C-alpha cells in the first residue's frame, strides 16, 4: 500500500510527541480497495492546540478548530488532522451541538457514518477495525455504524452519502440501513443545498447509478418532485421500450460521468409527462417537451447550488438535446456557428446515450453520430469558417469601403459569413470585398 511520505512524517511527528495518530476514514477505505486516496485524514489523541504546536513549523489552516480539525500542508499536500472526538446531540439534524474530545480511538471511529469509513490504519500493526469494515468492504456492503435510525436522524446528509457510496463503489446498502434511509428521507430538507448538490453530483457520476436511482427513486423524488410523474409513464411509441423514468436513468448511466452531462441527462425529458398526447393510431407524442423540460430544469437547478456557468450549460444541453445533426457540412457549420464545437460534441454524447436508452432498432444512429463527430472535428481542425473572426476580412476593411460603422458593418459581416458558410463565396479578402461592394 502506498502511503505518501508526507502522511508518514506527520504521523511520526505526532507519535514522537507522545500521541497516537492514524490515517482514518475514506483514505483507509480507498487503500484497502487498492485505490490511491484523493485526500488524507489523520485522527489523533493530541488536542488541537497540541497539534498546532507540533506543526508550528508547517503551514497550517485552521479548517474547523471548534471541531478539532487542523489542516497541515506538507510539501503542498493538505493533511486534515482531527482530535479523537465524540459528537454531542444533533438538534438541527445535521451538525452536532458540540463535540467532546476523547482519548479513545474506538469512540472516534464509532461517530463515523459507515463501517467502511470507520477504520484507522496503524502503519506498523495494520488496520484498526472495531466495526468490521473490512468484511463489509470485501462483501460490498454499506452499513451504518450502530443503529441506522439514530445515525441517519443525527445527520441526514448520511443518507445521501450512503446512496453516493453505493453508486460510486457499486456496493449494496444493508437492509436495515436501506429501510432507515427510506424512513428518514424527508430529513434531507435539513441539509444545505451545497452539500446535497455535491453528493447528488457524485451519485449521478457513479457506475452503479442506474440501480441506485431505481431502488431509491423515492429519495430522488423527494429532492426533485418534478421527476415523480415520469415513474411508470409509458411512451406508447415504437422507438421506446421503457417508461420515461427508466429511459431517463438508463440514459444517465449511458453517458460519460461528467457532472454537466449526467445532470442534463437526468433532466432532459422531465417535461414529458406534461406534454403527452396520443394520436388516433395509439402512438404517443411529446410535442415541445424540450421547452417544457428546459422550464422545469430551470426551477430544479435553481434549488440546487451550481455556478451560473454550469446552469447555463446544463440548460443549453437540455434545450437542444433533440436538435438534429446530419452529415451535412452546411448544417454542421450552422450548428458550430450557433453552439460552438464543445457543445455540439456534448449534444452528440447526449444523443448517443438517449439512443442507447431506447429500442435497440435505433442503434444504427450511434454510427451516424460517429461520422458526424468526425466531420465536426475535421471542420474545426481545418479551420473552417463559422465565426466572424474566421472571416478573411474585418470591420475596418468594410469601413474603408465606406460602410457606416456600427450596426451596418455588423450586418454586412453577418451576411458575408452566411455567404461563406453556404459556399456562395470563397473566404478570401478579394472575394469578400467584391461581394461587400455589390451588396452595399
Ligand atoms: P471521499 O472519497 O468523498 O473523500 P470520504 O469518506 O473520505 O469520501 P470525507 O468527507 O472526506 O468522505 O470524510 C472523511 C471521513 O469522515 C469519512 O470517511 C467518515 O469517516 C467521516 N465522515 C464524513 N462525513 C461524515 C458524516 N456526515 N457523518 C459521519 N462521519 C462522516
Ligand atoms: Mg475523503
Coordinates of C-alpha atoms and ligand atoms in Angstrom, one line a residue:
X1 CA 0.0 0.0 0.0
X2 CA 1.3 3.4 -0.9
X3 CA 1.3 5.8 1.9
X4 CA 2.8 9.1 1.0
X5 CA 5.9 10.2 2.9
X6 CA 4.1 13.4 4.0
X7 CA 1.5 11.3 5.8
X8 CA 4.1 9.0 7.4
X9 CA 6.0 12.1 8.5
X10 CA 3.0 13.8 10.1
X11 CA 2.1 10.5 12.0
X12 CA 5.7 10.2 13.2
X13 CA 5.8 13.8 14.4
X14 CA 2.6 13.2 16.5
X15 CA 4.0 9.9 17.8
X16 CA 7.3 11.4 18.7
X17 CA 5.5 14.0 20.8
X18 CA 3.8 11.1 22.7
X19 CA 0.4 11.0 20.9
X20 CA -1.4 8.3 18.9
X21 CA -2.1 9.1 15.3
X22 CA -3.6 7.2 12.4
X23 CA -4.8 7.7 8.8
X24 CA -8.5 7.2 9.1
X25 CA -11.8 7.1 7.2
X26 CA -12.0 7.4 3.4
X27 CA -8.3 7.1 2.8
X28 CA -8.1 3.7 4.6
X29 CA -11.2 2.5 2.7
X30 CA -9.6 3.5 -0.6
X31 CA -6.2 2.0 0.3
X32 CA -7.9 -1.3 1.1
X33 CA -9.7 -1.2 -2.2
X34 CA -6.4 -0.7 -4.0
X35 CA -7.2 2.8 -5.0
X36 CA -5.0 5.8 -4.4
X37 CA -6.8 8.1 -1.8
X38 CA -7.5 11.6 -3.0
X39 CA -7.4 13.1 0.4
X40 CA -5.8 12.1 3.7
X41 CA -7.4 12.4 7.1
X42 CA -5.4 11.7 10.3
X43 CA -7.0 11.1 13.7
X44 CA -5.0 11.8 16.8
X45 CA -5.2 11.8 20.6
X46 CA -3.4 15.2 20.6
X47 CA -5.7 18.1 21.4
X48 CA -6.0 20.8 18.7
X49 CA -3.6 23.2 20.4
X50 CA -1.0 20.4 20.9
X51 CA -1.4 19.5 17.2
X52 CA -0.9 23.2 16.3
X53 CA 2.3 23.3 18.4
X54 CA 3.7 20.1 16.8
X55 CA 3.2 21.5 13.4
X56 CA 4.3 25.1 14.2
X57 CA 7.0 24.9 11.5
X58 CA 4.5 23.9 8.8
X59 CA 1.9 25.9 7.0
X60 CA -1.5 25.2 8.7
X61 CA -5.1 26.2 8.0
X62 CA -7.5 26.3 11.0
X63 CA -10.2 24.5 9.0
X64 CA -12.5 23.6 11.8
X65 CA -10.7 24.2 15.1
X66 CA -14.0 24.2 17.0
X67 CA -14.4 20.6 15.8
X68 CA -10.8 19.8 16.4
X69 CA -9.6 19.9 12.8
X70 CA -6.3 21.5 11.7
X71 CA -5.2 21.2 8.1
X72 CA -1.4 20.9 7.8
X73 CA 0.3 21.4 4.5
X74 CA 3.3 19.2 3.9
X75 CA 5.0 19.8 0.5
X76 CA 1.7 21.3 -0.6
X77 CA -0.2 18.2 0.4
X78 CA -3.1 19.0 2.7
X79 CA -3.5 16.7 5.7
X80 CA -6.6 17.1 7.8
X81 CA -5.6 16.3 11.4
X82 CA -8.5 15.9 13.8
X83 CA -8.5 15.2 17.5
X84 CA -10.3 12.0 18.6
X85 CA -13.8 13.1 19.4
X86 CA -17.4 12.1 20.2
X87 CA -20.2 14.2 18.8
X88 CA -22.9 15.6 21.2
X89 CA -26.6 15.8 20.3
X90 CA -27.7 16.8 16.8
X91 CA -30.5 19.2 17.5
X92 CA -30.6 20.5 13.9
X93 CA -30.4 17.1 12.2
X94 CA -27.1 17.9 10.6
X95 CA -24.5 19.3 12.9
X96 CA -23.6 18.2 16.4
X97 CA -24.4 20.9 19.0
X98 CA -21.0 20.4 20.5
X99 CA -18.1 18.0 20.2
X100 CA -16.2 16.4 23.1
X101 CA -12.6 15.3 22.7
X102 CA -11.8 11.8 23.9
X103 CA -8.8 9.6 24.5
X104 CA -10.3 6.6 22.8
X105 CA -9.8 5.8 19.1
X106 CA -12.7 3.4 19.2
X107 CA -15.1 6.2 20.3
X108 CA -13.8 8.3 17.5
X109 CA -14.4 5.5 15.0
X110 CA -17.9 5.0 16.4
X111 CA -19.0 8.5 15.5
X112 CA -18.2 7.9 11.8
X113 CA -21.0 7.1 9.3
X114 CA -20.4 3.7 7.8
X115 CA -18.4 0.7 8.8
X116 CA -16.2 1.0 5.6
X117 CA -15.4 4.6 6.7
X118 CA -14.8 3.7 10.3
X119 CA -11.3 2.1 10.1
X120 CA -8.0 3.5 11.1
X121 CA -4.6 2.4 9.8
X122 CA -1.9 1.7 12.3
X123 CA 1.1 1.9 9.9
X124 CA 3.2 -0.7 11.9
X125 CA 0.4 -3.0 13.0
X126 CA -2.3 -3.0 10.5
X127 CA -5.9 -1.9 10.3
X128 CA -7.9 -1.0 13.4
X129 CA -11.4 -2.1 12.6
X130 CA -13.7 -2.5 15.6
X131 CA -16.9 -2.4 13.4
X132 CA -15.9 -5.0 10.8
X133 CA -15.5 -2.5 8.0
X134 CA -13.1 -4.8 6.2
X135 CA -15.7 -7.5 6.0
X136 CA -18.3 -5.1 4.6
X137 CA -15.7 -3.8 2.2
X138 CA -15.0 -7.3 1.0
X139 CA -18.7 -8.1 0.6
X140 CA -19.5 -4.7 -0.9
X141 CA -21.9 -3.5 1.8
X142 CA -22.7 -0.1 3.1
X143 CA -23.8 -0.3 6.7
X144 CA -24.3 2.3 9.4
X145 CA -22.0 2.2 12.4
X146 CA -24.5 1.4 15.2
X147 CA -28.3 1.9 14.9
X148 CA -29.2 3.3 11.4
X149 CA -32.3 5.2 12.7
X150 CA -30.2 7.0 15.2
X151 CA -27.3 7.6 12.9
X152 CA -29.4 8.9 10.0
X153 CA -31.5 11.2 12.1
X154 CA -28.4 12.7 13.8
X155 CA -27.2 13.8 10.4
X156 CA -29.4 13.5 7.4
X157 CA -26.6 14.1 4.9
X158 CA -25.5 10.5 5.7
X159 CA -28.5 9.0 3.9
X160 CA -27.4 10.7 0.7
X161 CA -23.8 9.7 1.3
X162 CA -25.0 6.1 1.6
X163 CA -26.6 6.4 -1.8
X164 CA -23.5 8.1 -3.2
X165 CA -21.1 5.4 -1.9
X166 CA -23.5 2.7 -3.3
X167 CA -23.4 4.4 -6.7
X168 CA -19.7 5.1 -6.8
X169 CA -18.4 1.8 -5.3
X170 CA -21.2 -0.4 -6.7
X171 CA -22.0 -1.6 -3.2
X172 CA -25.4 -2.7 -1.8
X173 CA -26.9 -0.9 1.2
X174 CA -27.5 -3.3 4.0
X175 CA -31.3 -3.8 4.5
X176 CA -31.7 -2.1 7.9
X177 CA -29.7 0.9 6.7
X178 CA -31.7 0.9 3.5
X179 CA -35.0 0.8 5.4
X180 CA -33.9 3.7 7.6
X181 CA -32.9 5.7 4.6
X182 CA -36.4 5.4 3.2
X183 CA -38.0 6.2 6.6
X184 CA -35.9 9.4 7.1
X185 CA -35.6 10.7 3.6
X186 CA -37.6 13.8 4.4
X187 CA -35.0 14.9 6.8
X188 CA -32.9 15.8 3.8
X189 CA -34.8 19.1 4.0
X190 CA -32.5 19.9 6.9
X191 CA -29.3 19.6 4.7
X192 CA -27.9 22.6 2.9
X193 CA -28.3 22.9 -0.8
X194 CA -24.5 22.9 -1.3
X195 CA -24.0 19.5 0.4
X196 CA -27.0 18.0 -1.4
X197 CA -25.7 19.2 -4.8
X198 CA -22.2 17.8 -4.1
X199 CA -23.5 14.4 -3.0
X200 CA -26.1 14.2 -5.8
X201 CA -23.5 15.0 -8.4
X202 CA -21.2 12.3 -7.1
X203 CA -24.1 9.9 -7.0
X204 CA -25.0 10.7 -10.6
X205 CA -21.4 10.2 -11.7
X206 CA -21.2 6.7 -10.1
X207 CA -21.0 3.5 -12.2
X208 CA -24.0 2.0 -10.2
X209 CA -26.2 5.0 -10.7
X210 CA -28.9 3.1 -12.6
X211 CA -29.6 0.7 -9.7
X212 CA -29.4 3.4 -7.0
X213 CA -31.8 5.7 -8.8
X214 CA -34.2 2.8 -9.4
X215 CA -34.1 1.4 -5.9
X216 CA -34.2 4.8 -4.2
X217 CA -36.5 6.7 -6.6
X218 CA -38.4 7.9 -3.5
X219 CA -35.4 9.7 -2.2
X220 CA -34.7 11.2 -5.6
X221 CA -38.3 12.4 -6.0
X222 CA -38.2 13.9 -2.5
X223 CA -35.3 16.1 -3.7
X224 CA -36.7 16.6 -7.3
X225 CA -40.5 16.1 -7.1
X226 CA -40.8 17.1 -10.8
X227 CA -39.5 13.6 -11.5
X228 CA -42.4 11.8 -9.9
X229 CA -44.8 11.9 -12.8
X230 CA -42.2 10.2 -15.0
X231 CA -42.2 7.0 -13.0
X232 CA -44.2 4.4 -14.9
X233 CA -45.2 6.9 -17.5
X234 CA -45.3 4.9 -20.8
X235 CA -44.1 6.4 -24.1
X236 CA -46.6 4.4 -26.3
X237 CA -44.1 4.8 -29.1
X238 CA -42.3 2.1 -31.2
X239 CA -38.9 3.7 -30.6
X240 CA -39.3 3.3 -26.8
X241 CA -39.1 0.2 -24.7
X242 CA -39.0 1.8 -21.3
X243 CA -41.2 4.2 -19.3
X244 CA -39.9 7.8 -19.1
X245 CA -38.2 7.4 -15.8
X246 CA -36.5 4.1 -16.7
X247 CA -35.5 5.6 -20.0
X248 CA -34.1 8.6 -18.2
X249 CA -31.9 6.7 -15.7
X250 CA -30.7 4.4 -18.4
X251 CA -29.6 7.4 -20.4
X252 CA -27.9 8.9 -17.3
X253 CA -26.0 5.7 -16.8
X254 CA -25.0 5.5 -20.5
X255 CA -23.4 8.9 -20.7
X256 CA -19.8 9.8 -19.7
X257 CA -19.6 10.5 -16.0
X258 CA -19.1 14.3 -16.4
X259 CA -21.4 16.3 -14.0
X260 CA -23.0 18.6 -16.6
X261 CA -23.7 15.7 -18.9
X262 CA -25.2 13.5 -16.2
X263 CA -27.4 16.3 -14.9
X264 CA -28.5 17.2 -18.4
X265 CA -29.5 13.6 -19.0
X266 CA -31.4 13.4 -15.7
X267 CA -33.4 16.5 -16.6
X268 CA -33.7 16.1 -20.4
X269 CA -37.2 14.5 -20.5
X270 CA -38.5 15.9 -17.2
X271 CA -41.3 17.8 -19.1
X272 CA -42.6 14.7 -21.0
X273 CA -45.5 13.8 -18.7
X274 CA -47.0 17.2 -19.1
X275 CA -46.7 17.3 -22.9
X276 CA -48.1 13.9 -23.7
X277 CA -50.7 13.4 -26.3
X278 CA -51.9 10.3 -28.2
X279 CA -52.9 10.3 -31.8
X280 CA -55.7 8.1 -33.1
X281 CA -53.3 5.4 -34.1
X282 CA -52.5 4.9 -30.4
X283 CA -49.0 6.4 -30.8
X284 CA -47.7 8.7 -28.0
X285 CA -46.3 12.2 -28.8
X286 CA -44.5 14.7 -26.6
X287 CA -44.6 17.8 -28.7
X288 CA -42.5 20.7 -27.4
X289 CA -41.3 18.6 -24.4
X290 CA -37.8 20.0 -24.7
X291 CA -39.2 23.5 -24.0
X292 CA -41.1 22.2 -21.0
X293 CA -38.1 20.2 -19.8
X294 CA -36.0 23.3 -20.0
X295 CA -38.5 25.3 -18.0
X296 CA -38.8 22.6 -15.3
X297 CA -35.0 22.1 -15.3
X298 CA -34.6 25.8 -14.7
X299 CA -36.6 25.5 -11.5
X300 CA -34.8 22.4 -10.4
X301 CA -31.3 23.8 -10.9
X302 CA -32.2 27.0 -9.1
X303 CA -32.9 24.9 -6.0
X304 CA -29.5 23.2 -6.2
X305 CA -26.2 25.0 -6.0
X306 CA -24.4 25.3 -9.3
X307 CA -22.4 28.1 -10.7
X308 CA -24.1 30.3 -13.2
X309 CA -22.0 28.8 -16.0
X310 CA -22.9 25.2 -15.1
X311 CA -26.6 26.1 -15.0
X312 CA -26.3 27.8 -18.4
X313 CA -24.6 24.8 -19.9
X314 CA -27.0 22.2 -18.5
X315 CA -30.0 24.1 -19.7
X316 CA -28.5 24.6 -23.1
X317 CA -28.0 20.8 -23.3
X318 CA -31.5 20.0 -22.2
X319 CA -33.0 22.6 -24.6
X320 CA -31.1 21.2 -27.6
X321 CA -31.0 17.5 -26.7
X322 CA -33.1 16.6 -29.7
X323 CA -31.5 19.1 -32.2
X324 CA -31.0 17.3 -35.5
X325 CA -27.4 16.7 -36.6
X326 CA -26.7 15.3 -40.0
X327 CA -23.6 14.6 -42.0
X328 CA -24.0 17.8 -44.0
X329 CA -21.4 20.4 -44.0
X330 CA -23.7 23.4 -44.3
X331 CA -25.9 22.2 -41.5
X332 CA -22.9 21.5 -39.3
X333 CA -21.3 24.9 -39.9
X334 CA -24.6 26.4 -38.8
X335 CA -24.6 24.4 -35.6
X336 CA -21.0 25.3 -35.0
X337 CA -21.8 29.0 -35.5
X338 CA -24.7 28.9 -33.0
X339 CA -23.3 26.5 -30.4
X340 CA -19.6 26.1 -30.8
X341 CA -17.6 22.8 -31.1
X342 CA -17.7 21.8 -27.4
X343 CA -21.5 22.0 -27.1
X344 CA -22.0 20.3 -30.4
X345 CA -19.9 17.3 -29.3
X346 CA -21.7 17.2 -25.9
X347 CA -25.0 17.2 -27.7
X348 CA -23.9 14.2 -29.7
X349 CA -22.9 12.4 -26.5
X350 CA -26.4 13.1 -25.2
X351 CA -28.0 11.8 -28.3
X352 CA -25.8 8.6 -28.2
X353 CA -26.9 8.0 -24.6
X354 CA -30.5 8.9 -25.4
X355 CA -30.5 6.4 -28.2
X356 CA -28.9 3.6 -26.0
X357 CA -31.8 4.0 -23.7
X358 CA -34.4 3.4 -26.4
X359 CA -35.3 0.5 -28.7
X360 CA -32.3 -1.5 -30.0
X361 CA -33.5 -0.9 -33.5
X362 CA -32.3 2.7 -33.2
X363 CA -28.7 1.8 -32.5
X364 CA -27.7 2.5 -36.1
X365 CA -27.7 6.1 -35.1
X366 CA -24.6 5.6 -33.0
X367 CA -22.6 5.0 -36.2
X368 CA -24.2 8.1 -37.8
X369 CA -23.2 10.2 -34.8
X370 CA -19.7 8.9 -35.1
X371 CA -19.4 10.1 -38.7
X372 CA -20.9 13.5 -37.7
X373 CA -18.4 13.8 -34.9
X374 CA -15.5 13.1 -37.2
X375 CA -16.8 15.7 -39.7
X376 CA -17.2 18.3 -36.9
X377 CA -13.6 17.6 -35.8
X378 CA -12.4 17.9 -39.3
X379 CA -14.1 21.2 -39.9
X380 CA -12.7 22.6 -36.7
X381 CA -9.2 21.2 -37.3
X382 CA -9.1 22.6 -40.8
X383 CA -10.1 26.0 -39.6
X384 CA -13.5 26.1 -41.3
X385 CA -15.1 29.5 -41.3
X386 CA -18.1 29.7 -38.9
X387 CA -17.5 32.7 -36.8
X388 CA -17.0 36.4 -37.7
X389 CA -13.4 36.2 -36.6
X390 CA -12.8 33.4 -39.1
X391 CA -13.6 35.7 -42.0
X392 CA -10.7 36.9 -44.1
X393 CA -11.8 40.5 -43.6
X394 CA -12.9 42.6 -40.7
X395 CA -14.9 45.7 -39.8
X396 CA -12.1 48.0 -40.7
X397 CA -12.0 46.7 -44.2
X398 CA -15.7 47.4 -44.6
X399 CA -15.3 50.9 -43.1
X400 CA -12.7 51.5 -45.8
X401 CA -15.3 50.7 -48.4
X402 CA -17.5 53.5 -46.9
X403 CA -19.9 51.3 -45.0
X404 CA -21.0 53.3 -41.9
X405 CA -19.6 52.0 -38.6
X406 CA -21.9 50.2 -36.0
X407 CA -24.8 48.1 -36.9
X408 CA -24.5 48.4 -40.8
X409 CA -20.9 46.9 -40.5
X410 CA -22.2 44.2 -38.2
X411 CA -25.0 43.2 -40.6
X412 CA -22.6 43.1 -43.5
X413 CA -20.2 40.9 -41.7
X414 CA -23.1 38.5 -40.8
X415 CA -24.1 38.5 -44.5
X416 CA -20.6 37.7 -45.7
X417 CA -20.3 34.9 -43.1
X418 CA -23.5 33.4 -44.2
X419 CA -22.4 33.5 -47.8
X420 CA -19.1 31.8 -46.9
X421 CA -20.8 29.1 -44.8
X422 CA -23.2 28.4 -47.7
X423 CA -20.3 28.2 -50.1
X424 CA -21.6 31.1 -52.2
X425 CA -18.2 32.9 -51.9
X426 CA -14.7 31.9 -51.0
X427 CA -13.3 33.1 -47.7
X428 CA -10.6 35.3 -49.3
X429 CA -10.1 39.0 -48.9
X430 CA -10.6 39.8 -52.5
X431 CA -13.8 37.8 -53.0
X432 CA -15.3 39.2 -49.8
X433 CA -14.5 42.8 -50.7
X434 CA -16.1 42.3 -54.1
X435 CA -19.2 40.8 -52.6
X436 CA -19.4 43.6 -50.0
X437 CA -19.2 46.2 -52.7
X438 CA -22.0 44.6 -54.6
X439 CA -24.2 44.2 -51.6
X440 CA -23.6 47.7 -50.3
Ligands
LIG1 P1 -14.5 10.9 -0.3 O1 -14.0 9.8 -1.1 O2 -15.6 11.7 -0.9 O3 -13.4 11.8 0.3 P2 -14.8 10.2 2.5 O4 -15.5 9.0 3.2 O5 -13.3 10.3 2.7 O6 -15.1 10.1 1.0 P3 -14.9 12.8 3.6 O7 -15.9 13.8 3.6 O8 -13.5 13.1 3.1 O9 -15.5 11.5 2.9 O10 -14.8 12.4 5.2 C1 -13.8 11.6 5.8 C2 -14.3 10.7 6.8 O11 -15.0 11.4 7.8 C3 -15.3 9.7 6.3 O12 -14.7 8.6 5.8 C4 -16.0 9.3 7.6 O13 -15.3 8.5 8.5 C5 -16.2 10.7 8.3 N1 -17.4 11.4 7.9 C6 -17.5 12.3 6.8 N2 -18.7 12.8 6.8 C7 -19.4 12.2 7.8 C8 -20.8 12.3 8.3 N3 -21.6 13.2 7.7 N4 -21.1 11.6 9.4 C9 -20.2 10.8 10.0 N5 -18.9 10.7 9.6 C10 -18.5 11.4 8.5
LIG2 MG1 -12.1 11.8 2.0

